[in-house]
Coordinates of C-alpha atoms and ligand atoms in Angstrom, one line a residue:
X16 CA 9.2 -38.5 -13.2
X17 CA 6.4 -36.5 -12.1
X18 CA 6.3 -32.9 -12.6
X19 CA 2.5 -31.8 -13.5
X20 CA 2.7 -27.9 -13.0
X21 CA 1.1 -25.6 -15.4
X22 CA 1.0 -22.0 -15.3
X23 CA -1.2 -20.0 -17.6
X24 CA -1.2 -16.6 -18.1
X25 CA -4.5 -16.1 -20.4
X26 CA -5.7 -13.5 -18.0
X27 CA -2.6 -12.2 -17.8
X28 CA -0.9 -11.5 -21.3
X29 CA -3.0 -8.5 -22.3
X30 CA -1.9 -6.2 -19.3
X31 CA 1.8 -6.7 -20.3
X32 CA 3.5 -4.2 -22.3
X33 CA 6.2 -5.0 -24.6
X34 CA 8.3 -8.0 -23.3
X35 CA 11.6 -7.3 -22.5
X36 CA 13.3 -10.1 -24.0
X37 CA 16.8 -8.9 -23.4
X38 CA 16.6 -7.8 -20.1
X39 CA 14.7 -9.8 -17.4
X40 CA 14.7 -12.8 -19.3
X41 CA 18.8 -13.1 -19.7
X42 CA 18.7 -12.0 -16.3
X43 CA 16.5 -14.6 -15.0
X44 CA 18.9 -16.9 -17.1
X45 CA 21.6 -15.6 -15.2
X46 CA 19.5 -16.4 -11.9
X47 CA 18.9 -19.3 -12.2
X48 CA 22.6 -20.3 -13.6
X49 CA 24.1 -18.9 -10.4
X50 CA 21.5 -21.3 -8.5
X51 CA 22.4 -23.9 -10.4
X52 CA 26.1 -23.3 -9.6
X53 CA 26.2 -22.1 -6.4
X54 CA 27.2 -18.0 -6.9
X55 CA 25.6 -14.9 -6.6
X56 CA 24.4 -13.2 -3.5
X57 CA 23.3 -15.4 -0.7
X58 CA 25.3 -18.3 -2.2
X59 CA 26.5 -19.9 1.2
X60 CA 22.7 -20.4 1.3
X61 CA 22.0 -22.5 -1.8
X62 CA 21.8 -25.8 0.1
X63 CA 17.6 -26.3 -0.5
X64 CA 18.9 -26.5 -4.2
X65 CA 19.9 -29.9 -4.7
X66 CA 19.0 -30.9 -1.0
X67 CA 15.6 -33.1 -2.5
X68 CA 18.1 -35.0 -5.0
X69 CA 20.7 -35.4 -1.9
X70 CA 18.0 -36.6 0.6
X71 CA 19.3 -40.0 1.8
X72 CA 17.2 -43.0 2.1
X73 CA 18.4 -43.7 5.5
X74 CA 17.6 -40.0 6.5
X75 CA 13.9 -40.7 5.1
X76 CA 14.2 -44.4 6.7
X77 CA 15.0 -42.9 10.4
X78 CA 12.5 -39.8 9.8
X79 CA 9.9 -42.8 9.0
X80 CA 10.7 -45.0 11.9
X81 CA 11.2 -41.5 14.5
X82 CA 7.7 -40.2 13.5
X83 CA 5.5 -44.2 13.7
X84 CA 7.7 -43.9 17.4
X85 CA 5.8 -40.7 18.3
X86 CA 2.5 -41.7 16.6
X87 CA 2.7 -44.9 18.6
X88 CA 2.6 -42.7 22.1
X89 CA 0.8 -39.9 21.1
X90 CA -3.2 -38.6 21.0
X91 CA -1.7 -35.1 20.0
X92 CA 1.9 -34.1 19.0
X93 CA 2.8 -30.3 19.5
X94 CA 4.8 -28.6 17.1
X95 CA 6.8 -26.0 18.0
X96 CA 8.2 -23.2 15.8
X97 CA 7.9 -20.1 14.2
X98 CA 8.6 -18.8 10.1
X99 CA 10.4 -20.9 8.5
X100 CA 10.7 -23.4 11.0
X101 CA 7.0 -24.6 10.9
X102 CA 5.1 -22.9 7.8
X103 CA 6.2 -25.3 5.7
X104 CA 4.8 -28.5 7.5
X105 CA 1.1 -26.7 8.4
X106 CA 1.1 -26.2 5.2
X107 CA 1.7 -29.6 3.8
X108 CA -0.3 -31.1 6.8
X109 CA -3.0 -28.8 6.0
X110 CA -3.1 -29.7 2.3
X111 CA -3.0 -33.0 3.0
X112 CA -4.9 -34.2 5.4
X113 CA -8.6 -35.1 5.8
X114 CA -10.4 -32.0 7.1
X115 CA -12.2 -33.8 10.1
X116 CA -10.6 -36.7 11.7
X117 CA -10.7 -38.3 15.1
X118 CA -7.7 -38.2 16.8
X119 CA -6.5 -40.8 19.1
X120 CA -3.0 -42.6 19.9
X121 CA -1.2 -44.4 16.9
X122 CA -3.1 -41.6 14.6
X123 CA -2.7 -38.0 16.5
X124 CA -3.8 -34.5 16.0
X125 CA -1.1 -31.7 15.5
X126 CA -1.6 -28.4 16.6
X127 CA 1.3 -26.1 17.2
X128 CA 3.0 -23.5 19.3
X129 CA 5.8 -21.4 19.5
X130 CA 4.7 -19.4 16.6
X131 CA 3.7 -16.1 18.8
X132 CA 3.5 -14.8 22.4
X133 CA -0.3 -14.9 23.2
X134 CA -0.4 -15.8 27.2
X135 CA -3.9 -17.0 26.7
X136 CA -3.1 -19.4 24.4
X137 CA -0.5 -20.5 26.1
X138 CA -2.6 -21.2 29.1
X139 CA -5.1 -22.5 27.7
X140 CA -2.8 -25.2 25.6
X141 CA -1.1 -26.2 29.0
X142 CA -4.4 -27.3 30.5
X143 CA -5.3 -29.0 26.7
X144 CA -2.5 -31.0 27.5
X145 CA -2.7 -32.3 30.8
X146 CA -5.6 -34.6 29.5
X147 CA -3.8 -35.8 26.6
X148 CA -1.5 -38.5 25.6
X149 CA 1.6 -35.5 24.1
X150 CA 4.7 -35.3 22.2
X151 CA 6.7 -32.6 21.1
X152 CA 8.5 -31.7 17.7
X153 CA 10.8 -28.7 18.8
X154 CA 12.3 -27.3 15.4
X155 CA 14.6 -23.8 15.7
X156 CA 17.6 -24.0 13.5
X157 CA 19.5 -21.3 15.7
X158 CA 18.0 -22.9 18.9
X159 CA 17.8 -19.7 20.5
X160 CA 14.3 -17.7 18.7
X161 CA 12.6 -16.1 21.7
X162 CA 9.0 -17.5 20.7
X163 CA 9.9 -21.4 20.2
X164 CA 12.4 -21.3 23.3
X165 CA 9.3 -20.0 25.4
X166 CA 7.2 -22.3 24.3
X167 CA 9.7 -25.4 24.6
X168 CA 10.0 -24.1 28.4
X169 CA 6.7 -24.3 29.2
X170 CA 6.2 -28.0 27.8
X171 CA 9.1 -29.2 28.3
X172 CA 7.7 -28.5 32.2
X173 CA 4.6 -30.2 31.6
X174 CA 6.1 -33.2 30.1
X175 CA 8.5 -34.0 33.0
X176 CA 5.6 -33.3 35.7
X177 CA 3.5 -35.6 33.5
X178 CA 6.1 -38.6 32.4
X179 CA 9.2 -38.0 34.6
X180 CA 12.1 -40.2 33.7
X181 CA 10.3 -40.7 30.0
X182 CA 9.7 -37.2 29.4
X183 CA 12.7 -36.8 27.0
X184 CA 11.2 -39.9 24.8
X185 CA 8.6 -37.4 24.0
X186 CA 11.0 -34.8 22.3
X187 CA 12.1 -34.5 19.1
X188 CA 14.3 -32.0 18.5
X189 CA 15.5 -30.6 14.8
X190 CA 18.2 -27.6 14.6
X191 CA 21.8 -27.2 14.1
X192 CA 23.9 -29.8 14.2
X193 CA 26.5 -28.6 16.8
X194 CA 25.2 -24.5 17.7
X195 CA 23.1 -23.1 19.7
X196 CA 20.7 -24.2 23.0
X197 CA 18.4 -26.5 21.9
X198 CA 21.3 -28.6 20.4
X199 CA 22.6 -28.2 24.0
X200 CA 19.2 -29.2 25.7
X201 CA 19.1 -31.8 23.5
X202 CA 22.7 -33.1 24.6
X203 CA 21.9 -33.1 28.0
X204 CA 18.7 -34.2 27.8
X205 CA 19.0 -37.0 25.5
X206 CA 16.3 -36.0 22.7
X207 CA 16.1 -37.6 19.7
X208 CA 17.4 -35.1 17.3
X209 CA 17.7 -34.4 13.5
X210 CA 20.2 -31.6 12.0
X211 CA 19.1 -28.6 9.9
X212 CA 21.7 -28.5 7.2
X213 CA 23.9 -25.2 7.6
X214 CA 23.6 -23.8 4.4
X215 CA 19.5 -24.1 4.1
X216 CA 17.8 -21.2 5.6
X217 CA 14.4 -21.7 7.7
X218 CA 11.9 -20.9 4.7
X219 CA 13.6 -22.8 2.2
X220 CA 13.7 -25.9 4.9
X221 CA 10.5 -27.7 3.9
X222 CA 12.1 -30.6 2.1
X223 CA 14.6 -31.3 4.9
X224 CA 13.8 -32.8 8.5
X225 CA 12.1 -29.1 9.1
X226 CA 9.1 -30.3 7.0
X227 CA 9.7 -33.5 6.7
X228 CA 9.4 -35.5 10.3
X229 CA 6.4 -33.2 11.2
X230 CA 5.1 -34.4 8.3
X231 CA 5.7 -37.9 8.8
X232 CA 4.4 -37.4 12.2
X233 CA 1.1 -36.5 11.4
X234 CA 0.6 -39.3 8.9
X235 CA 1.3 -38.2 5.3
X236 CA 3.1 -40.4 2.9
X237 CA 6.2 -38.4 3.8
X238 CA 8.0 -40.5 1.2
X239 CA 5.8 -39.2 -2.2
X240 CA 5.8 -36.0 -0.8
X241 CA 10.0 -36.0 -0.6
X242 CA 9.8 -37.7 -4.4
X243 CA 7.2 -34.8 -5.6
X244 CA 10.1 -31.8 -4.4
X245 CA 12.3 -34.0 -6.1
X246 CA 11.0 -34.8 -9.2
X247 CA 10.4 -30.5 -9.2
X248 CA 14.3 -30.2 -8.7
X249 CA 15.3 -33.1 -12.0
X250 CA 12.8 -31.1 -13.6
X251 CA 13.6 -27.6 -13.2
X252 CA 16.9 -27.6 -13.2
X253 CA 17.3 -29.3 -16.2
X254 CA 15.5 -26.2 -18.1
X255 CA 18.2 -24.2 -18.2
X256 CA 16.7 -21.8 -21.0
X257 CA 14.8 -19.6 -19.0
X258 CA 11.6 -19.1 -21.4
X259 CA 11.1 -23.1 -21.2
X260 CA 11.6 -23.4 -17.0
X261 CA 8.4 -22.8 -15.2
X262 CA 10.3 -20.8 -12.0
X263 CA 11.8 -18.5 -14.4
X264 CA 8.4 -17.3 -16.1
X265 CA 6.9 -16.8 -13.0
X266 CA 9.5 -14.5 -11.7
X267 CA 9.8 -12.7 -14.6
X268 CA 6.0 -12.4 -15.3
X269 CA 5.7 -10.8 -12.0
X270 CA 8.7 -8.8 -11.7
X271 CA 7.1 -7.7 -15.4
X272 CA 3.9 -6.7 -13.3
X273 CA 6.1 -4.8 -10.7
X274 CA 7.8 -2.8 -12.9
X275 CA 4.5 -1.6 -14.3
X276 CA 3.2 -0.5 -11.0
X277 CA 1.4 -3.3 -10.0
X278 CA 3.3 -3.7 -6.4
X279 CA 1.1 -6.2 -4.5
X280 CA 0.3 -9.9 -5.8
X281 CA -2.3 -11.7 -4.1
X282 CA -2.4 -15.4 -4.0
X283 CA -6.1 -16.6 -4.2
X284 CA -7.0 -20.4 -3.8
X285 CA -10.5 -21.8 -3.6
X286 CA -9.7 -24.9 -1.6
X287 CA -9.5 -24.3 1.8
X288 CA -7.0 -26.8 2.8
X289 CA -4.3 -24.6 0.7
X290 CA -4.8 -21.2 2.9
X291 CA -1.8 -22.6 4.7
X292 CA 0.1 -22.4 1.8
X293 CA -0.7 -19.1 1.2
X294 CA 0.7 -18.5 4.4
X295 CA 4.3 -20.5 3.7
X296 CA 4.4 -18.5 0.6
X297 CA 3.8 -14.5 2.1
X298 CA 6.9 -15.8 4.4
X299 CA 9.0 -17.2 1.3
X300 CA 8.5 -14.2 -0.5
X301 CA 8.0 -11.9 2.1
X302 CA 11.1 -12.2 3.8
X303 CA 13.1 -13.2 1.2
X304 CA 12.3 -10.0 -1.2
X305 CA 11.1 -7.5 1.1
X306 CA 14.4 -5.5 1.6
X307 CA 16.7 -2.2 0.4
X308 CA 13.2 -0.8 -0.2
X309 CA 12.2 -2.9 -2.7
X310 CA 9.8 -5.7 -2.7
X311 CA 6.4 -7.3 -4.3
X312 CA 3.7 -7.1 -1.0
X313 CA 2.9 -10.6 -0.8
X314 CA -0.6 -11.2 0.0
X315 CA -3.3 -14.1 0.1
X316 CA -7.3 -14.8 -0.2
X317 CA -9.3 -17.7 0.6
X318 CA -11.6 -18.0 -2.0
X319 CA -15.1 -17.9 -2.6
X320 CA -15.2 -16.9 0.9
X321 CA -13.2 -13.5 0.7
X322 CA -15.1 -12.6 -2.2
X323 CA -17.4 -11.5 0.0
X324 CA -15.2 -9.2 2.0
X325 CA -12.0 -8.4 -0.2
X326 CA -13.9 -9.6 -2.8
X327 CA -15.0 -5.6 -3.3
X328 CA -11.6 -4.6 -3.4
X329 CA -10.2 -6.7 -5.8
X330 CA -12.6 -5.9 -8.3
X331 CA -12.5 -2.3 -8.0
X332 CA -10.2 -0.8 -5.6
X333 CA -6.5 0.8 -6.3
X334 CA -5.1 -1.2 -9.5
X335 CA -1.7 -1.9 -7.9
X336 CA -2.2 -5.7 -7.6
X337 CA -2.0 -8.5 -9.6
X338 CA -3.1 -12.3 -8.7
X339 CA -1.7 -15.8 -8.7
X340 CA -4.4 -18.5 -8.6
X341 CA -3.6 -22.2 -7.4
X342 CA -6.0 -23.9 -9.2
X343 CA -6.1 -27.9 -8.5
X344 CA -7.8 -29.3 -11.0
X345 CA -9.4 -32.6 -9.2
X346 CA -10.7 -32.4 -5.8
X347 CA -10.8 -35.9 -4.3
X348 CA -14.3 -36.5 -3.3
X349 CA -17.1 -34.6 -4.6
X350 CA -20.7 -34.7 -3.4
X351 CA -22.9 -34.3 -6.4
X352 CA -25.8 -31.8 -5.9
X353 CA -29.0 -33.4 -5.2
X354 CA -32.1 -33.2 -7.5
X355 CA -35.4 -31.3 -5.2
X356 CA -38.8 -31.9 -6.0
X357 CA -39.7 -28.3 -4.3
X358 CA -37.0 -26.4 -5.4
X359 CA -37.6 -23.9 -2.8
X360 CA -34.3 -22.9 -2.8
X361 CA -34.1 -22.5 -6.6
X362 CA -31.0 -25.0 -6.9
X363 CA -32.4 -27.0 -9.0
X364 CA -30.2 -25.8 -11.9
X365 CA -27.9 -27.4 -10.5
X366 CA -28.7 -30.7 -9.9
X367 CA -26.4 -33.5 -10.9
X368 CA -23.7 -31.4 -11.0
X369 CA -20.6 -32.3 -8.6
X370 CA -19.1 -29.6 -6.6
X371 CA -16.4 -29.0 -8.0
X372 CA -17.9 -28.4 -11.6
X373 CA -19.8 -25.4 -9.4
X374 CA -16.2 -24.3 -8.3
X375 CA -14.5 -24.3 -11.6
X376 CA -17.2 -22.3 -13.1
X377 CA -17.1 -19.9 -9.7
X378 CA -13.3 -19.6 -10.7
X379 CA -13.6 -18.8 -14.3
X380 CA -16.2 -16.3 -13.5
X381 CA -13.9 -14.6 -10.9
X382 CA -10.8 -14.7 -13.0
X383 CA -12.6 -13.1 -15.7
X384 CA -14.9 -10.5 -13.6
X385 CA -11.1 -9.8 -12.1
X386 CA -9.4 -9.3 -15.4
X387 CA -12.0 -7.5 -16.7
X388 CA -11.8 -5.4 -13.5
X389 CA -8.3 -4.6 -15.0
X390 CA -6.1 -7.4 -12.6
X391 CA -4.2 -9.5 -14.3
X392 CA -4.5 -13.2 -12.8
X393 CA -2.0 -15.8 -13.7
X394 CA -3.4 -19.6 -13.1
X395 CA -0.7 -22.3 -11.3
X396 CA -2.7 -25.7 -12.3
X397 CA -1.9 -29.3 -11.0
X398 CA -3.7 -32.3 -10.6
X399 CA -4.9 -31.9 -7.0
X400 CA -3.6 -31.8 -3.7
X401 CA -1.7 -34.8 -3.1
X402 CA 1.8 -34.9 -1.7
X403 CA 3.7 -35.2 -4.6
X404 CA 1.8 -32.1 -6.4
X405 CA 2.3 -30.2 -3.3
X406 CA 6.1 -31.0 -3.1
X407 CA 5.9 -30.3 -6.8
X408 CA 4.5 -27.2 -5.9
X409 CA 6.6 -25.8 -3.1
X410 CA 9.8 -26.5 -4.8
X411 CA 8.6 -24.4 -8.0
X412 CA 7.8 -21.5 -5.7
X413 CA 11.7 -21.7 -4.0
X414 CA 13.1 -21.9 -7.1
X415 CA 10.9 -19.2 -8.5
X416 CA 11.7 -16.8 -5.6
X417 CA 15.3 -17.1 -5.4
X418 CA 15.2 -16.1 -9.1
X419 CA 12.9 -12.8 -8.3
X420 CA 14.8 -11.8 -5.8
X421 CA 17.9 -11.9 -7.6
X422 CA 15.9 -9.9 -10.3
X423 CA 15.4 -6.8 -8.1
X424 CA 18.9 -7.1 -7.2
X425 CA 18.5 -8.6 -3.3
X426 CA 20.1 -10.7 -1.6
X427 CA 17.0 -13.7 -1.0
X428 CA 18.3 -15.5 1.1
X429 CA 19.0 -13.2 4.6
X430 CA 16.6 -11.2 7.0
X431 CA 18.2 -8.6 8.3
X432 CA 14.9 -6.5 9.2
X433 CA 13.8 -9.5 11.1
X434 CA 16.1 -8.1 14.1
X435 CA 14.5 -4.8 14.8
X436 CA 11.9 -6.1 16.7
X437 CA 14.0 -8.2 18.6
X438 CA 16.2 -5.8 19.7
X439 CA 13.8 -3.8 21.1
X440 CA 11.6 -6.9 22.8
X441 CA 14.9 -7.5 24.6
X442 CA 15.4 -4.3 25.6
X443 CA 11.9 -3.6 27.2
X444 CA 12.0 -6.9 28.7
X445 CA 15.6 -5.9 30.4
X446 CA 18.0 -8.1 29.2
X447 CA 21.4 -7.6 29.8
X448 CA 23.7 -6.2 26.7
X449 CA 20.7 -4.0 25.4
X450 CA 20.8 -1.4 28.6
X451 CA 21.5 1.3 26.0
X452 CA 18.4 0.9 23.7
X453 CA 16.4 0.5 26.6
X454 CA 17.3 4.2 27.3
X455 CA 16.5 5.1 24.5
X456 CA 13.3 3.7 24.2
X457 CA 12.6 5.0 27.1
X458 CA 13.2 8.3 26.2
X459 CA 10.9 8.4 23.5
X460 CA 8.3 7.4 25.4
X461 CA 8.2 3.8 25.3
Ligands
LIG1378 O1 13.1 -18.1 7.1 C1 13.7 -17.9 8.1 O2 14.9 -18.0 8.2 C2 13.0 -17.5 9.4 O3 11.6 -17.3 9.2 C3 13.2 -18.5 10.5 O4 12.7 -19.8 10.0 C4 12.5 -18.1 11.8 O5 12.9 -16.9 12.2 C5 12.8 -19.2 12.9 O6 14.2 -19.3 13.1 P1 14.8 -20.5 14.0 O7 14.5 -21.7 13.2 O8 16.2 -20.2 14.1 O9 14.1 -20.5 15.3

């Protein structure tokens, strides 16, 4: 079994006051019984629990054979989605994957759409893809979100002007098994299709055919990367003390931090390929505790890089924020600074030292010069960016959130604020049923 997550909170302890054994951690206990069992609020949504242990080896089988199908055909494979329904995958793809490859077919690109309503992009991917060699992974679980339905429409078009009859060989489609319009495009259309289990909402979907055939699709041993969430889920859930399980001392460390004033976390990362992540993770907590006016601001920075711009802020702006680091410990392949016989850029102090030795001292020094700057930093360490650390990874952070969000007593698992804008899109756009608000926008202006 591998489970290789450490978190460390020696920049961290110092800023706490006295802990509250009997209250967060019994109620973080609680949390993460009622997981375990299936109650509290949200419960009809507790699928992604046991989901990587459930995961059948002919689901992984036909995700493996559906995906080397659409490599086989394809220079660059579009996905389509938005939230939940394709964070998870960029994020893997992005962790995984070499930073510069050559695309062609048998080993394509992805790039994505769906995820907004820019027209220029839009355009501008339209005309991308009349030169290349195209498939499409279409994920919405209700089949109906405004932005992925767009999106579809518009490539969906291109596809059958480009490959007729053998346009829908070019379609996957993952969403509910029996609701909602894609399922009924799909139908009629003949896509091949996966199902989005019912009781796993979009940002907890990662380890199912969400993440899992995009995944495949772009070339990453989809396999370790399913056995890395799983090995997370033996793991955790056997801790069932809550000061020995990883999840639960994250969410109570934080919600710790919260209740102390400190309302904003910031994830920081100094590996490039995990800014994705960052992103997957402001949506998983984001959407998931944000609510009943209550809620930890989730935000992210690429480090070193944002040291030079928020960099200035973290140091000495308003104290409200603490920081998560995601610290993996290897990188891959490391270039070893070379020796100069000039020196004329004064590096030479650093010759023979690999990169990454320069990056783990340039992340000491900023945990410290941030600690010291009063911001508390806890450190998530793992071996490195591999699938199975990153599966590791992302199930530690679900598990972790639906705990925290049952500590500030929300619901984690719904998005009801999501709706507002939506309501009010479909209104200025005119459809029919929202004649009322339209008024009413009007009146005001809009
Ligand atoms: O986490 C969520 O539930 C959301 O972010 C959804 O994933 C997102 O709104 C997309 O929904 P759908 O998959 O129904 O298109």
């Amino acid at each position: 079994m591998t489970f290789s997550l450490e978190l460390k909170d020696r920049f961290a302890s110092e800023f706490l006051g006295k802990d509250p054994k009997n209250e967060l951690w019994k109620d973080a206990g609680s949390a993460l019984e009622n997981l375990i069992s299936g109650k509290g609020k949200g419960s009809d949504f507790l699928g992604w629990v046991r989901y990587p242990q459930r995961l059948l080896s002919s689901e992984l089988d036909r995700i493996v054979s559906e995906a080397e199908r659409i490599r086989s055909q394809s220079e660059t494979v579009v996905l389509i989605g938005i939230g939940g329904s394709y964070l998870g995958a960029k994020a893997v793809i992005d962790a995984t994957k070499p930073h510069f490859f050559r695309p062609k077919i048998g080993s394509p690109e992805i790039i994505y759409a769906g995820h907004h309503l820019d027209g220029r992009y839009h355009s501008e991917l339209l005309k991308y893809l009349e030169t290349r060699e195209f498939s499409i992974n279409v994920i919405s679980k209700s089949g109906t979100t405004t932005e992925p339905a767009l999106a579809f429409r518009l490539l969906w078009n291109l596809a059958k002007k480009k490959y007729g009859d053998r346009a829908s060989q070019r379609v996957i489609a993952t969403t509910d098994s029996a609701k909602g319009a894609l399922r009924k495009m799909s139908e009629v259309l003949g896509f091949s299709t996966f199902s989005i289990p019912d009781d796993v909402g979009g940002r907890y979907s990662v380890s199912t055919p969400v993440g899992l055939v995009p995944i495949a699709i772009a070339g990453i041993d989809v396999r370790t990367f399913a056995a890395g969430f799983r090995d997370a889920a033996d793991h955790l859930l056997s801790k069932t003390s809550p000061e020995e399980n990883l999840s639960c001392r994250y969410a109570v460390l934080r919600n710790r931090f919260y209740r102390e004033g400190r309302k904003i976390e910031v994830l920081s990362n100094f590996t490039p390929s995990l800014s994705t992540l960052t992103e997957w993770w402001k949506q998983l907590y984001g959407e998931s505790e944000g609510k009943d006016g209550k809620g930890i601001f989730p935000a992210g920075v690429n480090l070193t890089t944002d040291l030079h711009s928020m960099g200035q802020y973290l140091q000495e702006g308003e104290r409200n924020l603490f920081e998560t680091v995601l610290r993996p410990e290897e990188a891959s392949a490391d270039p070893v600074v070379p020796a100069d016989e000039e020196d004329l850029d004064g590096l030479n102090f650093l010759a023979g030292k690999p990169m990454r030795e320069v990056n783990r001292q340039a992340i000491l020094g900023t945990l410290a010069a941030h600690s010291e700057g009063n911001v508390p930093c806890i450190e998530i360490c793992f071996p490195d960016t591999g699938p199975e650390y990153i599966g590791n990874l992302m199930y530690f952070f679900e598990l972790a959130c639906g705990i925290s969000g049952s500590l500030s007593g929300v619901n984690p698992f719904d998005q009801p604020g999501v709706e507002a804008y939506k309501r009010n899109m479909f209104a200025l756009l005119g459809k029919s049923g929202f004649e009322e608000l339209r008024e009413k926008l009007r009146a005001k202006g809009i």
